[in-house]
PDB file of C-alpha atoms in Angstrom:
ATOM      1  CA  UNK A   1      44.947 307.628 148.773  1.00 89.00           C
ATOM      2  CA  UNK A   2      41.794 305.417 148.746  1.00 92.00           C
ATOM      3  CA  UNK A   3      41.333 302.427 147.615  1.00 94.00           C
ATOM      4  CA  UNK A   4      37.177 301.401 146.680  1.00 95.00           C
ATOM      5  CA  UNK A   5      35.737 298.072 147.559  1.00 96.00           C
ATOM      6  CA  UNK A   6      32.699 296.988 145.425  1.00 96.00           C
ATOM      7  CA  UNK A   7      29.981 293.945 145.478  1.00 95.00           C
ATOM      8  CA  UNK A   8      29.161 293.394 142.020  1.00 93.00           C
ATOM      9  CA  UNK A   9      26.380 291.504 141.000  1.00 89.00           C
ATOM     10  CA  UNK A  10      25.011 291.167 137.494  1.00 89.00           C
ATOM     11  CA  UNK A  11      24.508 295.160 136.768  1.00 89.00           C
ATOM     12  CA  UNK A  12      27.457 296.964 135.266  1.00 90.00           C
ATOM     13  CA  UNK A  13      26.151 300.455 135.202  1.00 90.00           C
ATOM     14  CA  UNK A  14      25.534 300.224 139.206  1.00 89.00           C
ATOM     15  CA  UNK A  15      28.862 299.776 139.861  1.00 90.00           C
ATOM     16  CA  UNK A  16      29.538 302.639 137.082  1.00 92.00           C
ATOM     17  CA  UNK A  17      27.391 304.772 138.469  1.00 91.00           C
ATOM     18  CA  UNK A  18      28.468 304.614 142.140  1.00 90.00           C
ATOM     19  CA  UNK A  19      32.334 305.604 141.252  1.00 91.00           C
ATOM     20  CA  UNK A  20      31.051 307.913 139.327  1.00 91.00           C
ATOM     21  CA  UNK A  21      28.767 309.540 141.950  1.00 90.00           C
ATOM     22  CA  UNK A  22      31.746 309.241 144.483  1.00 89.00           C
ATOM     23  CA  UNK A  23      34.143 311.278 142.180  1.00 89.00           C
ATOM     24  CA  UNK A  24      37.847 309.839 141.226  1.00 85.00           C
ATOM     25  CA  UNK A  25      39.680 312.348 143.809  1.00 85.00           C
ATOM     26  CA  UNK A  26      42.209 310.459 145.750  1.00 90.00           C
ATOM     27  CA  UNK A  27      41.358 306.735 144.337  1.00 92.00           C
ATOM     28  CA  UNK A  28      44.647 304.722 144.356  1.00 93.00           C
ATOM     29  CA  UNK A  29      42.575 301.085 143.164  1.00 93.00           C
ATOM     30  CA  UNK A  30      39.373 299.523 142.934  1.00 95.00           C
ATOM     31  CA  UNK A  31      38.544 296.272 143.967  1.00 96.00           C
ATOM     32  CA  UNK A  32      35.782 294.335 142.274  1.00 96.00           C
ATOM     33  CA  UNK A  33      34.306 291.594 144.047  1.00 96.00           C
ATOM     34  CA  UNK A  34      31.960 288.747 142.631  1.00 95.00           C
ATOM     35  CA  UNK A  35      30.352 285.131 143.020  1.00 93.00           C
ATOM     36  CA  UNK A  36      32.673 282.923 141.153  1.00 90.00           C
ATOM     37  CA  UNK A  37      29.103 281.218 138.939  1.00 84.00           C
ATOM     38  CA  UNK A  38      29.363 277.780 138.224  1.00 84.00           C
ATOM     39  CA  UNK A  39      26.295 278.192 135.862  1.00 85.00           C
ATOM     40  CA  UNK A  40      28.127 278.625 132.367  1.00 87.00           C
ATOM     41  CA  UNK A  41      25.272 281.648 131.461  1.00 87.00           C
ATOM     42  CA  UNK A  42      25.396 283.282 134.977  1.00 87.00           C
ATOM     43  CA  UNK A  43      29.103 283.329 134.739  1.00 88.00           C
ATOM     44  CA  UNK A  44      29.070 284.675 131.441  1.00 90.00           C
ATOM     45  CA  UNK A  45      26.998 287.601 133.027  1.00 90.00           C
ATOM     46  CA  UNK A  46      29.246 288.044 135.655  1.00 90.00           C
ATOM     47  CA  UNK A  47      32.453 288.384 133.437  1.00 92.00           C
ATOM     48  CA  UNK A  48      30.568 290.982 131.134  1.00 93.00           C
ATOM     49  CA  UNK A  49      29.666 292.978 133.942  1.00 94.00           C
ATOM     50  CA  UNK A  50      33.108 293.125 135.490  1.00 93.00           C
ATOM     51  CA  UNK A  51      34.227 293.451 131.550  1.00 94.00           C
ATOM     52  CA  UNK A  52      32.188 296.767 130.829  1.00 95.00           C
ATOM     53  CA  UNK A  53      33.282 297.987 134.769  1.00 95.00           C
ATOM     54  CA  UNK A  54      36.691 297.651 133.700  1.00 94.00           C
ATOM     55  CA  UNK A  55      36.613 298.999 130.339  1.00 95.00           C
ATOM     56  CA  UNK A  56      34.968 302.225 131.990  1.00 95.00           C
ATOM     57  CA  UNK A  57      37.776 302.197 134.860  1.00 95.00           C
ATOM     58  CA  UNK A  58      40.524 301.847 132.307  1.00 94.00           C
ATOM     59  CA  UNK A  59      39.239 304.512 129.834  1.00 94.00           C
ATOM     60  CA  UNK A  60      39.691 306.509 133.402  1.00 91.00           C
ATOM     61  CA  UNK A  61      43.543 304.941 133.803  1.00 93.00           C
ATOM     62  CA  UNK A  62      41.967 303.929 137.340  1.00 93.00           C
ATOM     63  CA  UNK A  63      43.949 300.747 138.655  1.00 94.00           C
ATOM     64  CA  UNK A  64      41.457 297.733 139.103  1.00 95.00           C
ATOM     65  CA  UNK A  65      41.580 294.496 141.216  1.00 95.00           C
ATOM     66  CA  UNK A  66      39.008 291.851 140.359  1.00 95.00           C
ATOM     67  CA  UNK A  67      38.521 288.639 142.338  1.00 95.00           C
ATOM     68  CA  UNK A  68      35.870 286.468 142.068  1.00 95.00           C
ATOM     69  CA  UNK A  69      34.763 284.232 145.546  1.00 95.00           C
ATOM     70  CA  UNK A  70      33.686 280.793 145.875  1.00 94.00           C
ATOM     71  CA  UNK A  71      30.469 281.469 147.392  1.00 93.00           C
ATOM     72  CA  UNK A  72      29.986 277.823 148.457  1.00 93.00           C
ATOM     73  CA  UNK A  73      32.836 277.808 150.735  1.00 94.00           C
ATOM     74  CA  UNK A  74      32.574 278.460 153.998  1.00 95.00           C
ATOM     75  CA  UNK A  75      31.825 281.884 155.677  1.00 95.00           C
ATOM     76  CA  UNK A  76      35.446 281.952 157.186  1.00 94.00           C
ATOM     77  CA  UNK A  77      37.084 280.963 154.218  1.00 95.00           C
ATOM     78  CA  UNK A  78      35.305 283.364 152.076  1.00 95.00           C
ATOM     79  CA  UNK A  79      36.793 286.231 154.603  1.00 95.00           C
ATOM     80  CA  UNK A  80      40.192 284.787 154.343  1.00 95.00           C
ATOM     81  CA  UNK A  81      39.549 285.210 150.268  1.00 96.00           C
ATOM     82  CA  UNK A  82      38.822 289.052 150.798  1.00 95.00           C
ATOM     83  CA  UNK A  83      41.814 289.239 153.736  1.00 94.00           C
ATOM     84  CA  UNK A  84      44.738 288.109 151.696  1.00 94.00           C
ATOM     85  CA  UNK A  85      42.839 290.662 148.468  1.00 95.00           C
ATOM     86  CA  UNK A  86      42.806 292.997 150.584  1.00 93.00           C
ATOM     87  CA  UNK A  87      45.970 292.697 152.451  1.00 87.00           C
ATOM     88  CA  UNK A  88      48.060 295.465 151.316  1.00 82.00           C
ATOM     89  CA  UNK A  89      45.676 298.236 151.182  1.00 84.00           C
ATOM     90  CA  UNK A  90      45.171 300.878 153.574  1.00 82.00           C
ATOM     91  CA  UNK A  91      42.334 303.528 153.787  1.00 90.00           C
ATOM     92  CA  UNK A  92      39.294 301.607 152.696  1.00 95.00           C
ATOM     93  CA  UNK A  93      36.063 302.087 151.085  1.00 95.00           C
ATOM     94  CA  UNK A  94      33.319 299.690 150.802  1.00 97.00           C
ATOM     95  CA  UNK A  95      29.897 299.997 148.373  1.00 96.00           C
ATOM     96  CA  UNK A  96      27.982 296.857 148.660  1.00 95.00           C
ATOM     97  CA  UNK A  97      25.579 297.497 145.617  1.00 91.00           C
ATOM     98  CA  UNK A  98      25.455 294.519 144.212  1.00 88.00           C
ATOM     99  CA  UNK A  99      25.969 290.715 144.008  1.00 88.00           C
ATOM    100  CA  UNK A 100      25.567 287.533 146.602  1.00 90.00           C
ATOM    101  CA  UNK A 101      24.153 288.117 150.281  1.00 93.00           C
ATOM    102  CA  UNK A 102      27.305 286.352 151.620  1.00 95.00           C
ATOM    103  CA  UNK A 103      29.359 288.237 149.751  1.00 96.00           C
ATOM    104  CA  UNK A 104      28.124 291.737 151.320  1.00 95.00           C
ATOM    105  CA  UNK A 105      28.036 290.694 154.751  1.00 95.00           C
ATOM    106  CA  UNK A 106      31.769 288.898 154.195  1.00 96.00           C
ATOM    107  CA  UNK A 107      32.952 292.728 152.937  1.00 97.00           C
ATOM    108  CA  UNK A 108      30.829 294.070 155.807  1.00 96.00           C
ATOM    109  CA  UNK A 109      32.573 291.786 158.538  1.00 95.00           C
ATOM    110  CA  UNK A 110      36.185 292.224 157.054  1.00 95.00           C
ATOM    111  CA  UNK A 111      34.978 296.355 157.352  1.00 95.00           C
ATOM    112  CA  UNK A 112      34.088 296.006 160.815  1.00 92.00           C
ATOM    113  CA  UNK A 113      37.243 294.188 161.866  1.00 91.00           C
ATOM    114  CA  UNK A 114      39.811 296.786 159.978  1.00 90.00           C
ATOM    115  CA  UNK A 115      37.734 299.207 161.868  1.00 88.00           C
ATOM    116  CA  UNK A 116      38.645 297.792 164.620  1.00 84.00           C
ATOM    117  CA  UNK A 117      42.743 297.606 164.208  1.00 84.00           C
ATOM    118  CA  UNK A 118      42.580 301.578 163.953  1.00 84.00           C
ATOM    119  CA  UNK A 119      42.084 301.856 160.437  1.00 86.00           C
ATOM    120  CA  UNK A 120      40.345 304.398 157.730  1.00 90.00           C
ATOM    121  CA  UNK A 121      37.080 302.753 156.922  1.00 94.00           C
ATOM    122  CA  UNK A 122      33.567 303.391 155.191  1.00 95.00           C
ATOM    123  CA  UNK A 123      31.082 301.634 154.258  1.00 96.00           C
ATOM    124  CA  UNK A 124      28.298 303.102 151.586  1.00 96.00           C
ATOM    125  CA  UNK A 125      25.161 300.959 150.395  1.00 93.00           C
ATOM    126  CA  UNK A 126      22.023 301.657 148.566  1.00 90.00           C
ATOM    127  CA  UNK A 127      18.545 301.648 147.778  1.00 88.00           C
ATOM    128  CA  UNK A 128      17.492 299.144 144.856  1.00 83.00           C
ATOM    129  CA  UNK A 129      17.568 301.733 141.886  1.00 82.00           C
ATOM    130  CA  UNK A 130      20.911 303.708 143.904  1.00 82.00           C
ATOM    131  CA  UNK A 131      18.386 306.490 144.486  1.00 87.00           C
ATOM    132  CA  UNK A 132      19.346 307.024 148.169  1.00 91.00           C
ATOM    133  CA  UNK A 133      22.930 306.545 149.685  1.00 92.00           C
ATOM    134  CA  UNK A 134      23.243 304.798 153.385  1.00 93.00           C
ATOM    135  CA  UNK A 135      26.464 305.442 155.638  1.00 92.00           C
ATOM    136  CA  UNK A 136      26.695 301.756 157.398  1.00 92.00           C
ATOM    137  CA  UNK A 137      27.625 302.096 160.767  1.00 87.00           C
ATOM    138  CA  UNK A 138      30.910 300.296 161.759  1.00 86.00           C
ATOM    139  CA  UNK A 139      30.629 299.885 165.259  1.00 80.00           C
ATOM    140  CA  UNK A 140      29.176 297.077 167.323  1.00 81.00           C
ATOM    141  CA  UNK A 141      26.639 298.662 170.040  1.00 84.00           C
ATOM    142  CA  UNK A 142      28.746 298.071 173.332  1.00 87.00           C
ATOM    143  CA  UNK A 143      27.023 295.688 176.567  1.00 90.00           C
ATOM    144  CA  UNK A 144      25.093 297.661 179.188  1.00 91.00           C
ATOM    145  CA  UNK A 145      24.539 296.472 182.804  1.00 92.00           C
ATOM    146  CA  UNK A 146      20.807 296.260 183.611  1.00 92.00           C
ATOM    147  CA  UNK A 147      21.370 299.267 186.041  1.00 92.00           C
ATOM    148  CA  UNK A 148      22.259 301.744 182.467  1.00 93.00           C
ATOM    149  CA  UNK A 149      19.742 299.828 180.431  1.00 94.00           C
ATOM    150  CA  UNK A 150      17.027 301.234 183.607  1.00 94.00           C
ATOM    151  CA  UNK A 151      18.468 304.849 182.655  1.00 94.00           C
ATOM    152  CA  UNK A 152      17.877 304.209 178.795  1.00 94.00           C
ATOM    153  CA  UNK A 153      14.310 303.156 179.475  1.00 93.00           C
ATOM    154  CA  UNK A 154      13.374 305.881 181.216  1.00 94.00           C
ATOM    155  CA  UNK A 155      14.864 308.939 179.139  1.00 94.00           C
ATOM    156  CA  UNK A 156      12.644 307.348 176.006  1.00 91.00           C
ATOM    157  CA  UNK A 157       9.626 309.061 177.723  1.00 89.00           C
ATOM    158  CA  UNK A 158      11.907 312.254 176.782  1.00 92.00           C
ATOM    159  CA  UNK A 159      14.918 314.308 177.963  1.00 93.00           C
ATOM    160  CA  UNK A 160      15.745 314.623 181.703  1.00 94.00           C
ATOM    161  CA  UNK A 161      17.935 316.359 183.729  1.00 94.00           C
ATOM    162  CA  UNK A 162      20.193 313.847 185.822  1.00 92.00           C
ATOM    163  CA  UNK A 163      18.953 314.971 189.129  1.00 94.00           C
ATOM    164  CA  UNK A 164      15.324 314.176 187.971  1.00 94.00           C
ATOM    165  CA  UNK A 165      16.492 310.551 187.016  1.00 94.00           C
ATOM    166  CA  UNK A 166      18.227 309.633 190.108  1.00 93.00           C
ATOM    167  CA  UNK A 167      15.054 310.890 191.807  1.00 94.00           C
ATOM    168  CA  UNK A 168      12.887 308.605 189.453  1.00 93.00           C
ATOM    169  CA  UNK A 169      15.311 305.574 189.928  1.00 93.00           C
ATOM    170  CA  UNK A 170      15.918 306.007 193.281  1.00 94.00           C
ATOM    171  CA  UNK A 171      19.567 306.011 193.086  1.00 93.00           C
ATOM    172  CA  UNK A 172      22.213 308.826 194.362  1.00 94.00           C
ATOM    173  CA  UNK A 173      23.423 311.654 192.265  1.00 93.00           C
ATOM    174  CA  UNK A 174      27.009 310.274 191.709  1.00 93.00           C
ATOM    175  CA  UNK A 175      25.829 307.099 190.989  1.00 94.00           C
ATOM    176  CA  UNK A 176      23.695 308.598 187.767  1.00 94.00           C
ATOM    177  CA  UNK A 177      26.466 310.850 186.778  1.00 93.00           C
ATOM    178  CA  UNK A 178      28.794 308.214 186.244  1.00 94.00           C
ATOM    179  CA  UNK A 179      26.358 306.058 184.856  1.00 95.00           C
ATOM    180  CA  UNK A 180      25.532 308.162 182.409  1.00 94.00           C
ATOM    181  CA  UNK A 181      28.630 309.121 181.056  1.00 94.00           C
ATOM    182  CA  UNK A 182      29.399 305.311 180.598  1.00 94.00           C
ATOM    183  CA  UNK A 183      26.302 305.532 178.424  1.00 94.00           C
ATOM    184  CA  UNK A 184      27.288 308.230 176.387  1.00 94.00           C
ATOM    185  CA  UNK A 185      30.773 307.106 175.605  1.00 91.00           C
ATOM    186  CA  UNK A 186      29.059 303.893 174.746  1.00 90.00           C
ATOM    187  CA  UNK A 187      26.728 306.218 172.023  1.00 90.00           C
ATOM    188  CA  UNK A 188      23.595 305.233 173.761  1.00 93.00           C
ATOM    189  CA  UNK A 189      22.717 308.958 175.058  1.00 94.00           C
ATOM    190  CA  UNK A 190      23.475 312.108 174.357  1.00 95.00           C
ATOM    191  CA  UNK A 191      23.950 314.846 177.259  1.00 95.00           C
ATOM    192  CA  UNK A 192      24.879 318.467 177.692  1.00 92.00           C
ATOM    193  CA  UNK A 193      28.031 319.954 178.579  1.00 89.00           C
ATOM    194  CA  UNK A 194      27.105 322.700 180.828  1.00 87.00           C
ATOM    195  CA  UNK A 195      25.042 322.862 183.845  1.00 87.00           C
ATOM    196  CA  UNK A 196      22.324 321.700 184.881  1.00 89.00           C
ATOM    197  CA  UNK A 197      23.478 318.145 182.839  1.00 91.00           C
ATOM    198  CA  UNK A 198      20.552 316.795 180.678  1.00 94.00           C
ATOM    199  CA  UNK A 199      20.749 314.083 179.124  1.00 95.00           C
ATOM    200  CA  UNK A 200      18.318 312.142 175.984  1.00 95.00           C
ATOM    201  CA  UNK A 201      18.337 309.291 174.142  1.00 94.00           C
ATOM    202  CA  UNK A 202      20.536 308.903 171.031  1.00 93.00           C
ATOM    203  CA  UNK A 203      18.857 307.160 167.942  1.00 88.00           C
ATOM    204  CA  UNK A 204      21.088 303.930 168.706  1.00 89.00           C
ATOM    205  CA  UNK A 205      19.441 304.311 172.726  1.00 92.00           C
ATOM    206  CA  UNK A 206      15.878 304.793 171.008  1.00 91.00           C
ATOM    207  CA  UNK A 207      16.049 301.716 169.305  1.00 89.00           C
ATOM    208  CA  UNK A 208      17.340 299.980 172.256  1.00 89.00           C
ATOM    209  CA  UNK A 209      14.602 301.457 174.318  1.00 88.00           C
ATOM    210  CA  UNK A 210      12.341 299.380 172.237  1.00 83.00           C
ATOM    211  CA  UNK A 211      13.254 296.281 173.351  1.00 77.00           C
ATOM    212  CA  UNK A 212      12.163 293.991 176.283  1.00 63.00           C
TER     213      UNK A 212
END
């Protein structure tokens, strides 16, 4: 079962529309998140957004969490908020649609490290009118010695077989092989599995092979 993770801001029929979109297959809870408003008229807009979400989740019999973050505590704290909401779930999915900066990249961070323990993770976001859909990537591009970023530089010109790059680097066949299988475990290239091996950039090395 899945459990959903949404940013909710002052827009009920975002949030509405995004479980809706995603279907209620497999959906054990869903977790509401929003800035705890000190402002006695934001915080009335907060509640009635959360309200109307809730009403439409129970008139579903969906299980709902809400929990509403002190946004003007620190950024570790704020994670530690989410963490112990969080803690018992398992198989997580996370649409930041909605709500405080801090409170998206909090619910992005706490993705990226229960990605890291092994887990089931997603993470959706969207356009400003939920037109388009984005996959965020949960993965941290991996460090590449200045010998792999040389390879990376020179495949952006196009795709090359590996015996034409140690020729342009001037560096020996087994060398370049390893090299560049380093780089495309790291997801920086992508290479062929048969004979002669040619490799080319992924989109992750393209944007890399825009920098100094």
């Amino acid at each position: 079962m899945i459990n959903l993770v949404f940013s909710i801001g002052f827009t009920a029929e975002h949030g509405i529309k995004a479980v809706t979109e995603r279907g209620l297959q497999d959906i054990s809870s869903v977790y509401l998140f929003s800035a705890w408003e000190e402002n006695d008229y934001r915080r009335k807009q907060s509640e009635d957004t959360i309200s109307n979400i809730a009403r439409y989740l129970s008139a579903l019999s969906v299980k709902y969490i809400t929990k509403y973050l002190d946004v003007n505590k620190d950024f570790g704290k704020i994670l530690l908020d989410i963490a112990s909401t969080l803690s018992s779930t398992d198989n997580l999915e996370f649409y930041l649609i909605g709500g405080a900066r801090v409170i998206n990249l909090a619910l992005y961070y706490y993705a990226l490290a229960y990605k890291n323990l092994g887990k089931n993770v997603k993470v959706f976001s969207y356009s400003e009118d939920l037109t388009k859909k984005y996959e965020v990537l949960l993965s941290i591009p991996a460090k590449v010695t200045e010998s792999q970023f040389e390879i990376i530089k020179t495949l952006r010109y196009g795709e090359m077989e590996i015996e034409e790059l140690a020729e342009k680097l001037g560096k020996s066949l087994p060398t370049i092989s390893k090299q560049t299988s380093d780089l495309e475990e790291k997801g920086y290239i992508i290479c062929t599995k048969t004979r002669p091996k040619r490799c080319k950039l992924s989109q992750l090395g393209e944007m890399m092979a825009n920098t100094k």
